[in-house]
């Protein structure tokens, strides 16, 4: 089995938010944007992906498997659109997008080493609907190197 080398996110200060296109992560993105604005800090948007979670590139023919680079470009495009819809026009904060082919917990925990705050949604795209806290959020709360804000849904 080949050794997989995952990308790492390294930052120096600011607010980090994990996004995966779930409703919970989009709410976390909104809250993180407000926190970054309040702190006059850079917003670091981390999008970790795998072949299972990446959107299929629209230009890939049926029955073909997209390349890793094609998946990366599609995730970058989708994430940039999400961020643009949340930061406003003109932008309220400086946002940096970090799209990495890596498991979400590892990416967010690596980013937390240089962050002032890590913001995550209470549950992402996977898991069981009845859980109070998703596995990624739980790992972040337990192991992050900075304060963690877990965003619950609006009621």
Coordinates of C-alpha atoms in Angstrom, one line a residue:
X1 CA 0.0 0.0 0.0
X2 CA 1.5 3.4 -1.0
X3 CA 2.4 5.9 1.7
X4 CA 0.0 8.8 1.6
X5 CA 1.4 12.2 2.4
X6 CA -1.2 14.7 3.4
X7 CA -1.0 18.4 3.1
X8 CA -0.7 20.6 6.3
X9 CA -2.1 24.0 7.0
X10 CA 0.3 26.4 8.7
X11 CA -0.8 29.9 9.6
X12 CA 0.4 32.7 11.9
X13 CA -2.6 34.2 13.8
X14 CA -6.1 34.9 12.9
X15 CA -9.4 33.0 13.0
X16 CA -9.6 29.6 11.4
X17 CA -12.8 28.0 10.3
X18 CA -13.4 24.5 8.9
X19 CA -15.9 24.2 6.0
X20 CA -17.3 21.2 4.2
X21 CA -20.4 22.7 2.5
X22 CA -22.7 21.3 5.2
X23 CA -25.3 23.8 6.7
X24 CA -23.4 23.6 10.0
X25 CA -20.1 24.6 8.4
X26 CA -21.7 27.4 6.5
X27 CA -23.1 28.8 9.8
X28 CA -19.6 28.4 11.3
X29 CA -18.2 30.4 8.3
X30 CA -20.6 33.2 9.0
X31 CA -19.8 33.3 12.7
X32 CA -16.0 33.0 12.0
X33 CA -16.3 36.0 9.6
X34 CA -18.0 38.0 12.3
X35 CA -15.3 37.0 14.8
X36 CA -12.5 37.9 12.4
X37 CA -14.1 41.3 11.8
X38 CA -14.5 41.9 15.5
X39 CA -10.9 41.0 16.1
X40 CA -9.6 42.8 13.0
X41 CA -7.9 39.5 12.1
X42 CA -7.4 37.4 9.0
X43 CA -10.0 34.7 8.4
X44 CA -8.4 31.4 7.4
X45 CA -10.9 29.1 5.7
X46 CA -9.8 25.5 5.8
X47 CA -11.4 23.0 3.4
X48 CA -10.0 19.5 3.7
X49 CA -11.2 17.0 1.1
X50 CA -10.8 13.4 0.0
X51 CA -11.9 11.7 -3.2
X52 CA -15.1 10.7 -1.4
X53 CA -16.0 14.2 -0.3
X54 CA -14.8 16.3 -3.2
X55 CA -17.4 17.6 -5.8
X56 CA -17.0 15.9 -9.2
X57 CA -15.5 18.3 -11.8
X58 CA -18.2 19.3 -14.2
X59 CA -15.9 18.9 -17.2
X60 CA -15.1 15.3 -16.4
X61 CA -16.7 12.9 -18.9
X62 CA -19.0 10.1 -17.5
X63 CA -17.3 6.9 -16.6
X64 CA -13.9 8.7 -16.2
X65 CA -12.1 9.2 -12.9
X66 CA -10.9 12.8 -12.5
X67 CA -7.3 13.4 -11.5
X68 CA -6.3 14.5 -8.1
X69 CA -5.5 17.9 -9.6
X70 CA -8.9 18.2 -11.2
X71 CA -10.6 17.4 -7.8
X72 CA -8.3 20.0 -6.1
X73 CA -9.3 22.7 -8.7
X74 CA -13.0 21.9 -8.3
X75 CA -12.8 22.1 -4.5
X76 CA -10.9 25.4 -4.7
X77 CA -13.5 26.8 -7.0
X78 CA -16.4 25.7 -4.8
X79 CA -14.8 27.0 -1.7
X80 CA -13.9 30.3 -3.2
X81 CA -17.6 30.8 -4.2
X82 CA -18.7 29.9 -0.6
X83 CA -16.3 32.4 0.9
X84 CA -17.2 35.1 -1.5
X85 CA -20.9 34.7 -0.6
X86 CA -20.1 35.2 3.1
X87 CA -17.4 37.9 3.4
X88 CA -19.4 40.5 1.5
X89 CA -18.6 42.9 -1.3
X90 CA -16.5 44.8 -0.5
X91 CA -15.1 42.2 1.8
X92 CA -15.5 42.8 5.5
X93 CA -12.3 40.8 6.3
X94 CA -9.2 39.5 4.6
X95 CA -9.9 35.8 3.9
X96 CA -7.3 33.3 3.0
X97 CA -8.5 29.9 1.6
X98 CA -6.5 26.7 2.4
X99 CA -7.8 23.8 0.4
X100 CA -5.9 20.6 1.3
X101 CA -6.2 16.9 0.4
X102 CA -6.2 15.7 3.9
X103 CA -8.4 14.4 6.7
X104 CA -10.4 17.2 8.3
X105 CA -9.3 16.7 11.9
X106 CA -5.6 16.7 11.0
X107 CA -5.9 19.8 8.9
X108 CA -7.8 21.8 11.5
X109 CA -5.6 20.7 14.4
X110 CA -2.5 21.7 12.4
X111 CA -4.0 25.1 11.7
X112 CA -4.9 25.5 15.3
X113 CA -1.2 25.6 16.3
X114 CA -0.9 29.1 14.8
X115 CA -4.5 30.3 15.3
X116 CA -6.0 32.7 17.8
X117 CA -9.4 30.9 17.5
X118 CA -10.7 27.8 15.7
X119 CA -14.4 27.8 14.7
X120 CA -16.2 24.6 13.6
X121 CA -19.8 23.6 13.1
X122 CA -21.3 21.1 15.5
X123 CA -21.7 18.5 12.8
X124 CA -20.4 18.1 9.3
X125 CA -21.5 16.1 6.3
X126 CA -20.9 12.6 7.7
X127 CA -21.9 10.8 10.8
X128 CA -25.2 10.2 12.5
X129 CA -28.0 12.8 12.7
X130 CA -28.7 12.2 16.4
X131 CA -25.2 13.0 17.6
X132 CA -24.8 16.2 19.7
X133 CA -21.3 16.8 18.4
X134 CA -19.7 15.4 15.3
X135 CA -16.4 13.6 15.4
X136 CA -14.3 16.4 13.8
X137 CA -15.7 19.0 16.3
X138 CA -15.1 16.6 19.2
X139 CA -11.5 16.1 18.1
X140 CA -11.0 19.8 17.7
X141 CA -12.4 20.5 21.2
X142 CA -10.2 17.8 22.7
X143 CA -6.9 18.5 20.9
X144 CA -6.7 22.0 19.4
X145 CA -3.8 24.2 20.4
X146 CA -6.1 27.3 20.6
X147 CA -9.6 28.1 21.9
X148 CA -12.4 26.4 19.9
X149 CA -15.8 27.8 19.2
X150 CA -18.4 25.1 18.2
X151 CA -21.3 26.7 16.4
X152 CA -24.7 25.3 16.9
X153 CA -27.6 25.8 14.5
X154 CA -29.7 28.9 14.6
X155 CA -33.0 28.4 16.2

